[in-house]
Amino acid sequence: MVNIAVLGYGTVGSGVVEVINTNHESINKRAGDEIRIKYVLDLREFPGDPVQEILVHDFDVILNDPEVDIVVEVMGGVEPAHTFAKKALEAGKSVCTSNKAMVAECGSELMQIAREKDINFLFEASCGGGIPIIRALNASLTADEIDEITGILNGTTNYMLYKMAREGSDFADVLKEAQAMGYAEADPTADIEGYDACRKIAILSSLAYGKLLNYRDIYTEGITKITPQDMAYAGKLGMTIKLLATSKKVDGCFYAMVAPFLLGQDSPLYSVNDVFNGIFVHGNMLGDAMFYGSGAGKLPTASAVVADVVDEAKHLHRNIMTNWSSHPLNLKPMDEVEGRFFVRVRRESAQKALEILGASRLLTLEELPDEAAFITSVMTQGEYAKRAAACEGILSMIRVKD
Ligand code: HSE
């Protein structure tokens, strides 16, 4: 019997209980032992819910119970999640989590403790919802030097952009829908400002490149400035707009960023719609690979958490997470990163701006007679900023994914 304790009975925590109860037979078979939920920790009461029988309000009950082998942290937020995870590991209990904020902030420390204790700190559900991307990077793509990860890593914003593009929905309305469906963070600012995707690309990059990418070093821009007019231009170009999180090696040096991008139909990420996530990985031997699946929500996320529980039950006294270093990954300055830029500009300044920014053709929309738009030639971000400063009437800019 492997006893587990679940910290937090919110969207993901209740999903973990549901997954284990629904699939207990096959889960136990795969774990090679019976997985039993001994405790659920939450400050609230849940009258009428059978969870009430195993509900505790004090973490020390779990910490001091030698029968608890695995602690499942699904509370979210850095504290007190980090303190609980650290204490559990120090007490010799493996920990698994869906908490990307905690992994991005404290992953090195927690993995180090797990290594020293020969137990595990696993975090499959922290990136890509139910997609097994952490395991793929850590255990499958081990023959390659990975040189690019580009993903749609936030289900909430992907759902919102999809609805805005397809149905012309209002930003605030679709955000409410995403919240109601359990996709969004407790504070949805983390989704719409790109912070959630930023932490996820930091985690994936740290695993893939074997050096620690500090999420604070990643240039991050959210989707709050994306308008239905931007979507209309994208549609006219046969493109769409997605929030991409990317890290890539160019000339021996990595850059990383999170921002909305215009992308064309030839991109493997173009058709990643709704709440789905898609993660493109390029390896020097493998070439291209795509990982696709449900990116957020109760059961997909819980499915990934429980997969970690099974792995930890199979390796109760053997550390299995390897490729994570605390040596920093230094990034190329954003000014030196090259790309093309979609620019909207006032109609009277459009021709001049087009020449300064090296674009070839003006694009107009009937419903926006006072402006025009174009896509620039390839240049560094620094060069773009310099040339844009010399233009009049620029209304907005969105990067273009090549
Ligand atoms: N708020 C997150 C998202 C949840 O929308 O992707 C899954 O990490």
Short mmCIF file of C-alpha atoms and ligand atoms in Angstrom, two decimals:
data_model
loop_
_atom_site.label_atom_id
_atom_site.label_comp_id
_atom_site.label_asym_id
_atom_site.label_seq_id
_atom_site.Cartn_x
_atom_site.Cartn_y
_atom_site.Cartn_z
CA MET A 1 0.00 0.00 0.00
CA VAL A 2 1.30 3.46 -0.97
CA ASN A 3 -0.33 6.25 1.03
CA ILE A 4 -0.64 9.68 -0.47
CA ALA A 5 -1.81 13.04 0.83
CA VAL A 6 -3.32 15.67 -1.47
CA LEU A 7 -2.67 19.31 -0.54
CA GLY A 8 -5.57 21.40 -1.84
CA TYR A 9 -9.08 20.35 -2.84
CA GLY A 10 -9.67 22.91 -5.57
CA THR A 11 -10.03 22.25 -9.30
CA VAL A 12 -6.92 20.09 -9.64
CA GLY A 13 -7.06 18.49 -6.17
CA SER A 14 -10.63 17.30 -6.63
CA GLY A 15 -9.58 16.07 -10.09
CA VAL A 16 -6.76 14.00 -8.56
CA VAL A 17 -9.24 12.34 -6.20
CA GLU A 18 -11.63 11.70 -9.11
CA VAL A 19 -8.92 10.22 -11.36
CA ILE A 20 -7.67 7.88 -8.62
CA ASN A 21 -11.20 6.80 -7.70
CA THR A 22 -12.31 6.30 -11.32
CA ASN A 23 -9.25 4.44 -12.60
CA HIS A 24 -8.03 2.86 -9.38
CA GLU A 25 -7.69 -0.63 -10.81
CA SER A 26 -5.51 0.25 -13.77
CA ILE A 27 -3.58 2.81 -11.72
CA ASN A 28 -2.78 0.25 -9.03
CA LYS A 29 -1.73 -2.24 -11.68
CA ARG A 30 0.63 0.25 -13.26
CA ALA A 31 2.02 1.36 -9.91
CA GLY A 32 2.49 -2.24 -8.84
CA ASP A 33 0.86 -1.44 -5.51
CA GLU A 34 -2.37 -0.02 -4.13
CA ILE A 35 -2.49 3.78 -4.12
CA ARG A 36 -4.58 5.03 -1.22
CA ILE A 37 -5.51 8.65 -0.57
CA LYS A 38 -5.02 8.88 3.18
CA TYR A 39 -5.50 12.64 3.60
CA VAL A 40 -6.75 15.69 1.74
CA LEU A 41 -5.62 19.01 3.18
CA ASP A 42 -7.78 22.08 2.77
CA LEU A 43 -8.84 24.95 5.02
CA ARG A 44 -12.45 24.59 3.90
CA GLU A 45 -15.11 22.02 4.82
CA PHE A 46 -16.92 20.01 2.14
CA PRO A 47 -20.18 18.85 3.71
CA GLY A 48 -21.83 16.05 1.75
CA ASP A 49 -18.61 15.18 -0.11
CA PRO A 50 -17.02 11.83 0.90
CA VAL A 51 -13.68 13.66 1.01
CA GLN A 52 -14.82 15.04 4.35
CA GLU A 53 -13.83 11.71 5.98
CA ILE A 54 -10.16 12.13 5.05
CA LEU A 55 -10.05 15.92 5.25
CA VAL A 56 -7.47 17.55 7.53
CA HIS A 57 -6.74 21.23 8.14
CA ASP A 58 -3.27 20.94 9.63
CA PHE A 59 -0.28 20.05 7.41
CA ASP A 60 1.62 18.67 10.40
CA VAL A 61 -0.80 15.72 10.56
CA ILE A 62 0.50 14.68 7.12
CA LEU A 63 4.11 15.57 7.81
CA ASN A 64 4.24 13.58 11.04
CA ASP A 65 2.50 10.49 9.68
CA PRO A 66 5.25 7.99 8.68
CA GLU A 67 2.71 6.08 6.58
CA VAL A 68 2.46 8.93 4.05
CA ASP A 69 4.87 8.16 1.21
CA ILE A 70 3.85 10.75 -1.37
CA VAL A 71 2.61 14.33 -1.02
CA VAL A 72 0.64 15.77 -3.95
CA GLU A 73 0.87 19.56 -3.91
CA VAL A 74 -1.94 21.12 -5.97
CA MET A 75 -2.62 24.28 -3.99
CA GLY A 76 -0.93 26.70 -6.40
CA GLY A 77 1.09 29.81 -5.55
CA VAL A 78 4.61 29.81 -4.17
CA GLU A 79 3.78 29.95 -0.46
CA PRO A 80 2.85 28.02 1.59
CA ALA A 81 3.17 25.38 -1.17
CA HIS A 82 6.97 25.66 -1.20
CA THR A 83 7.29 25.32 2.59
CA PHE A 84 5.02 22.28 2.61
CA ALA A 85 6.85 20.64 -0.32
CA LYS A 86 10.24 21.29 1.26
CA LYS A 87 9.22 19.91 4.65
CA ALA A 88 7.70 16.83 3.03
CA LEU A 89 10.88 16.12 1.03
CA GLU A 90 13.07 16.67 4.09
CA ALA A 91 10.89 14.16 5.92
CA GLY A 92 11.62 11.62 3.15
CA LYS A 93 8.27 11.87 1.35
CA SER A 94 8.27 12.21 -2.45
CA VAL A 95 6.38 15.21 -3.78
CA CYS A 96 4.60 15.83 -7.06
CA THR A 97 3.01 19.07 -8.12
CA SER A 98 1.13 20.94 -10.84
CA ASN A 99 2.45 24.23 -9.47
CA LYS A 100 4.49 25.97 -12.19
CA ALA A 101 5.05 29.09 -10.09
CA MET A 102 6.68 26.99 -7.35
CA VAL A 103 8.72 24.87 -9.80
CA ALA A 104 10.01 27.94 -11.68
CA GLU A 105 10.89 29.70 -8.41
CA CYS A 106 12.12 26.85 -6.20
CA GLY A 107 12.58 23.83 -8.50
CA SER A 108 16.39 23.67 -8.14
CA GLU A 109 16.21 23.63 -4.34
CA LEU A 110 13.44 21.02 -4.19
CA MET A 111 15.07 18.74 -6.76
CA GLN A 112 18.36 18.96 -4.86
CA ILE A 113 16.67 17.80 -1.63
CA ALA A 114 14.95 14.96 -3.51
CA ARG A 115 18.31 13.88 -4.98
CA GLU A 116 20.00 13.95 -1.57
CA LYS A 117 17.18 11.90 -0.02
CA ASP A 118 16.98 9.54 -3.01
CA ILE A 119 13.30 10.29 -3.44
CA ASN A 120 11.43 12.31 -6.09
CA PHE A 121 10.12 15.74 -6.86
CA LEU A 122 8.09 15.47 -10.09
CA PHE A 123 6.12 18.14 -11.91
CA GLU A 124 4.63 16.75 -15.13
CA ALA A 125 1.41 18.73 -14.70
CA SER A 126 3.23 22.05 -14.37
CA CYS A 127 3.54 22.43 -18.17
CA GLY A 128 1.13 21.57 -20.95
CA GLY A 129 -1.73 20.27 -18.75
CA GLY A 130 -2.21 16.60 -19.62
CA ILE A 131 0.54 16.46 -22.28
CA PRO A 132 3.47 14.28 -21.15
CA ILE A 133 6.13 16.83 -22.13
CA ILE A 134 8.30 16.85 -18.99
CA ARG A 135 8.76 13.09 -19.15
CA ALA A 136 9.49 13.33 -22.88
CA LEU A 137 12.21 15.94 -22.35
CA ASN A 138 13.68 14.26 -19.29
CA ALA A 139 13.54 10.62 -20.30
CA SER A 140 12.85 10.27 -24.02
CA LEU A 141 14.68 12.97 -25.96
CA THR A 142 17.97 12.13 -24.29
CA ALA A 143 19.93 11.47 -27.50
CA ASP A 144 19.50 15.02 -28.76
CA GLU A 145 20.81 18.50 -28.22
CA ILE A 146 17.53 20.42 -28.12
CA ASP A 147 17.85 23.82 -29.76
CA GLU A 148 14.28 25.10 -29.82
CA ILE A 149 11.09 24.84 -27.82
CA THR A 150 8.15 26.91 -29.00
CA GLY A 151 4.79 26.34 -27.45
CA ILE A 152 1.27 27.43 -26.88
CA LEU A 153 1.56 26.82 -23.16
CA ASN A 154 -1.43 28.63 -21.75
CA GLY A 155 -4.86 27.12 -22.31
CA THR A 156 -6.79 30.14 -21.06
CA THR A 157 -5.30 32.61 -23.52
CA ASN A 158 -5.41 30.11 -26.37
CA TYR A 159 -9.11 29.58 -25.70
CA MET A 160 -9.64 33.34 -25.57
CA LEU A 161 -7.72 34.11 -28.78
CA TYR A 162 -9.48 31.28 -30.58
CA LYS A 163 -12.90 32.57 -29.57
CA MET A 164 -11.93 36.12 -30.46
CA ALA A 165 -10.67 35.05 -33.89
CA ARG A 166 -13.50 32.66 -34.69
CA GLU A 167 -16.50 34.34 -33.11
CA GLY A 168 -15.30 37.92 -32.68
CA SER A 169 -15.94 37.47 -28.94
CA ASP A 170 -15.25 40.21 -26.45
CA PHE A 171 -12.05 39.86 -24.36
CA ALA A 172 -13.76 40.19 -20.96
CA ASP A 173 -16.56 37.74 -21.87
CA VAL A 174 -14.21 34.99 -23.05
CA LEU A 175 -12.01 35.45 -20.01
CA LYS A 176 -15.07 34.84 -17.82
CA GLU A 177 -15.87 31.69 -19.81
CA ALA A 178 -12.31 30.39 -19.37
CA GLN A 179 -12.55 31.04 -15.64
CA ALA A 180 -15.91 29.27 -15.40
CA MET A 181 -14.42 26.22 -17.12
CA GLY A 182 -11.61 25.99 -14.59
CA TYR A 183 -8.84 26.89 -17.06
CA ALA A 184 -7.68 30.19 -15.61
CA GLU A 185 -5.40 30.81 -12.64
CA ALA A 186 -6.90 32.07 -9.36
CA ASP A 187 -5.64 35.48 -10.49
CA PRO A 188 -6.13 35.41 -14.28
CA THR A 189 -3.59 38.22 -14.68
CA ALA A 190 -1.01 35.41 -14.71
CA ASP A 191 -2.68 34.00 -17.83
CA ILE A 192 -3.46 37.14 -19.80
CA GLU A 193 -0.18 38.93 -19.03
CA GLY A 194 1.84 35.87 -20.08
CA TYR A 195 3.37 35.17 -16.63
CA ASP A 196 2.03 31.60 -16.56
CA ALA A 197 3.47 30.79 -20.01
CA CYS A 198 6.72 32.47 -18.96
CA ARG A 199 7.16 30.13 -16.00
CA LYS A 200 6.32 27.13 -18.16
CA ILE A 201 8.88 27.94 -20.87
CA ALA A 202 11.44 28.55 -18.10
CA ILE A 203 10.76 25.03 -16.74
CA LEU A 204 10.82 23.30 -20.14
CA SER A 205 13.97 25.13 -21.23
CA SER A 206 15.79 24.36 -17.98
CA LEU A 207 15.04 20.68 -18.49
CA ALA A 208 15.86 20.62 -22.19
CA TYR A 209 19.07 22.67 -22.12
CA GLY A 210 20.50 21.38 -18.82
CA LYS A 211 20.97 24.92 -17.47
CA LEU A 212 18.63 26.96 -15.32
CA LEU A 213 16.55 29.52 -17.21
CA ASN A 214 15.41 32.09 -14.68
CA TYR A 215 11.86 33.13 -15.57
CA ARG A 216 12.68 36.71 -14.52
CA ASP A 217 15.11 36.96 -17.46
CA ILE A 218 12.43 36.14 -20.05
CA TYR A 219 10.91 39.01 -22.00
CA THR A 220 7.15 38.62 -21.41
CA GLU A 221 4.21 40.30 -23.09
CA GLY A 222 0.58 39.14 -22.70
CA ILE A 223 -2.52 39.35 -24.88
CA THR A 224 -4.29 42.31 -23.26
CA LYS A 225 -3.54 44.61 -26.20
CA ILE A 226 -4.81 42.21 -28.87
CA THR A 227 -7.98 43.57 -30.46
CA PRO A 228 -10.65 42.26 -32.84
CA GLN A 229 -9.07 44.55 -35.46
CA ASP A 230 -5.75 42.70 -35.11
CA MET A 231 -7.65 39.46 -35.63
CA ALA A 232 -9.31 40.89 -38.74
CA TYR A 233 -5.91 41.79 -40.22
CA ALA A 234 -4.56 38.34 -39.33
CA GLY A 235 -7.56 36.75 -41.07
CA LYS A 236 -6.99 38.84 -44.19
CA LEU A 237 -3.36 37.66 -44.24
CA GLY A 238 -4.48 34.01 -43.89
CA MET A 239 -2.79 33.98 -40.48
CA THR A 240 -3.84 33.86 -36.84
CA ILE A 241 -2.59 35.27 -33.54
CA LYS A 242 -1.33 33.00 -30.76
CA LEU A 243 0.46 33.61 -27.49
CA LEU A 244 3.77 31.80 -27.99
CA ALA A 245 6.40 30.97 -25.42
CA THR A 246 9.69 30.26 -27.07
CA SER A 247 13.35 29.62 -26.39
CA LYS A 248 15.80 29.05 -29.21
CA LYS A 249 19.50 28.71 -29.85
CA VAL A 250 20.80 31.03 -32.56
CA ASP A 251 24.54 31.22 -33.34
CA GLY A 252 25.41 29.38 -30.15
CA CYS A 253 23.36 31.64 -27.89
CA PHE A 254 19.80 31.22 -26.54
CA TYR A 255 17.04 33.77 -26.48
CA ALA A 256 13.65 33.37 -24.80
CA MET A 257 10.40 35.27 -24.88
CA VAL A 258 6.65 35.13 -24.40
CA ALA A 259 4.54 37.31 -26.70
CA PRO A 260 1.59 37.23 -29.07
CA PHE A 261 2.71 36.29 -32.58
CA LEU A 262 1.10 36.27 -35.99
CA LEU A 263 1.58 32.86 -37.45
CA GLY A 264 0.77 31.34 -40.81
CA GLN A 265 -0.97 28.13 -41.79
CA ASP A 266 2.34 26.37 -42.43
CA SER A 267 3.15 26.55 -38.72
CA PRO A 268 2.42 23.32 -36.79
CA LEU A 269 1.01 25.55 -34.03
CA TYR A 270 -1.54 27.26 -36.32
CA SER A 271 -4.23 24.64 -35.71
CA VAL A 272 -3.74 24.37 -31.94
CA ASN A 273 -7.07 25.82 -30.95
CA ASP A 274 -9.45 26.13 -28.02
CA VAL A 275 -7.92 25.12 -24.66
CA PHE A 276 -5.38 22.84 -26.34
CA ASN A 277 -1.65 23.33 -25.93
CA GLY A 278 0.94 22.50 -28.54
CA ILE A 279 4.67 22.27 -27.99
CA PHE A 280 7.12 22.23 -30.87
CA VAL A 281 10.55 20.83 -30.06
CA HIS A 282 13.56 20.77 -32.38
CA GLY A 283 16.50 18.48 -31.70
CA ASN A 284 19.77 18.29 -33.66
CA MET A 285 19.22 14.60 -34.43
CA LEU A 286 15.46 14.29 -34.09
CA GLY A 287 14.53 17.27 -36.23
CA ASP A 288 10.99 18.44 -35.49
CA ALA A 289 8.55 16.98 -32.96
CA MET A 290 5.15 18.23 -31.84
CA PHE A 291 3.36 17.48 -28.58
CA TYR A 292 -0.35 18.26 -28.51
CA GLY A 293 -3.19 17.83 -26.06
CA SER A 294 -5.49 19.29 -23.43
CA GLY A 295 -3.57 22.15 -21.87
CA ALA A 296 -5.66 23.04 -18.83
CA GLY A 297 -8.68 21.96 -16.83
CA LYS A 298 -9.45 19.65 -13.96
CA LEU A 299 -9.08 16.13 -15.37
CA PRO A 300 -6.28 16.60 -17.94
CA THR A 301 -4.12 18.29 -15.29
CA ALA A 302 -5.07 15.71 -12.66
CA SER A 303 -4.22 12.92 -15.13
CA ALA A 304 -0.63 14.26 -15.36
CA VAL A 305 -0.41 14.63 -11.57
CA VAL A 306 -1.53 11.05 -11.02
CA ALA A 307 0.97 9.82 -13.63
CA ASP A 308 3.65 11.34 -11.35
CA VAL A 309 2.12 9.59 -8.33
CA VAL A 310 2.41 6.27 -10.20
CA ASP A 311 6.03 7.01 -11.14
CA GLU A 312 6.88 7.93 -7.56
CA ALA A 313 5.13 4.83 -6.22
CA LYS A 314 7.27 2.75 -8.58
CA HIS A 315 10.44 4.53 -7.45
CA LEU A 316 9.82 5.10 -3.75
CA HIS A 317 13.51 5.04 -2.84
CA ARG A 318 15.22 5.93 -6.10
CA ASN A 319 15.67 9.38 -7.57
CA ILE A 320 14.64 9.55 -11.23
CA MET A 321 14.77 13.27 -12.17
CA THR A 322 18.17 13.97 -13.65
CA ASN A 323 18.71 16.75 -16.15
CA TRP A 324 18.23 19.88 -14.04
CA SER A 325 21.16 22.08 -13.16
CA SER A 326 21.38 25.21 -11.03
CA HIS A 327 23.94 26.79 -13.38
CA PRO A 328 22.30 29.77 -15.07
CA LEU A 329 21.45 29.86 -18.77
CA ASN A 330 22.57 33.24 -20.06
CA LEU A 331 20.32 34.76 -22.69
CA LYS A 332 21.07 36.86 -25.75
CA PRO A 333 19.82 40.46 -25.27
CA MET A 334 16.38 40.96 -26.81
CA ASP A 335 17.70 43.84 -28.95
CA GLU A 336 19.78 41.30 -30.89
CA VAL A 337 16.90 38.91 -31.60
CA GLU A 338 15.80 38.96 -35.24
CA GLY A 339 12.30 38.78 -36.62
CA ARG A 340 9.64 40.40 -38.76
CA PHE A 341 7.03 42.74 -37.35
CA PHE A 342 3.37 43.37 -38.21
CA VAL A 343 2.76 47.09 -37.84
CA ARG A 344 -0.48 49.10 -37.85
CA VAL A 345 -0.08 52.75 -38.71
CA ARG A 346 -2.23 55.82 -39.39
CA ARG A 347 -3.18 55.97 -43.08
CA GLU A 348 -1.50 59.37 -43.73
CA SER A 349 1.84 58.10 -42.32
CA ALA A 350 1.64 54.61 -43.81
CA GLN A 351 3.70 54.99 -47.00
CA LYS A 352 6.59 56.70 -45.20
CA ALA A 353 6.58 54.15 -42.36
CA LEU A 354 6.51 51.29 -44.88
CA GLU A 355 9.67 52.65 -46.52
CA ILE A 356 11.49 53.24 -43.22
CA LEU A 357 10.63 49.76 -41.96
CA GLY A 358 11.47 47.97 -45.19
CA ALA A 359 8.03 46.54 -45.95
CA SER A 360 6.84 45.76 -49.45
CA ARG A 361 3.07 46.04 -49.41
CA LEU A 362 0.38 47.94 -47.58
CA LEU A 363 -2.64 46.11 -46.26
CA THR A 364 -5.97 47.84 -45.65
CA LEU A 365 -9.31 46.84 -44.21
CA GLU A 366 -12.52 48.45 -45.46
CA GLU A 367 -13.81 48.83 -41.92
CA LEU A 368 -10.65 50.71 -40.83
CA PRO A 369 -10.33 53.54 -43.38
CA ASP A 370 -8.03 55.64 -41.18
CA GLU A 371 -5.18 53.16 -41.00
CA ALA A 372 -3.11 50.60 -42.87
CA ALA A 373 -0.73 47.81 -41.91
CA PHE A 374 2.32 45.97 -43.21
CA ILE A 375 4.85 43.31 -42.32
CA THR A 376 8.44 44.52 -42.14
CA SER A 377 11.52 42.82 -43.54
CA VAL A 378 13.69 40.79 -41.14
CA MET A 379 15.62 42.89 -38.65
CA THR A 380 16.71 42.78 -35.03
CA GLN A 381 14.37 44.07 -32.35
CA GLY A 382 16.89 46.85 -31.64
CA GLU A 383 16.83 47.91 -35.30
CA TYR A 384 13.03 47.78 -35.32
CA ALA A 385 12.85 50.02 -32.24
CA LYS A 386 15.26 52.51 -33.81
CA ARG A 387 13.41 52.65 -37.13
CA ALA A 388 9.96 52.72 -35.50
CA ALA A 389 11.04 55.73 -33.42
CA ALA A 390 11.71 57.55 -36.70
CA CYS A 391 8.17 56.83 -37.98
CA GLU A 392 5.05 58.80 -37.25
CA GLY A 393 1.60 57.38 -36.56
CA ILE A 394 2.48 53.82 -35.48
CA LEU A 395 -0.54 52.35 -33.69
CA SER A 396 0.67 48.88 -32.67
CA MET A 397 3.13 46.10 -33.43
CA ILE A 398 2.85 42.29 -33.22
CA ARG A 399 5.78 39.97 -33.93
CA VAL A 400 5.53 37.52 -36.83
CA LYS A 401 6.54 33.88 -36.33
CA ASP A 402 8.77 32.67 -39.17
N1 HSE B 1 -4.13 28.67 -16.21
C1 HSE B 1 -3.38 27.63 -16.83
C2 HSE B 1 -3.68 27.64 -18.32
C3 HSE B 1 -3.72 26.31 -16.22
O1 HSE B 1 -4.68 28.26 -18.71
O2 HSE B 1 -2.93 27.07 -19.09
C4 HSE B 1 -2.87 25.17 -16.66
O3 HSE B 1 -1.53 25.33 -16.28
#
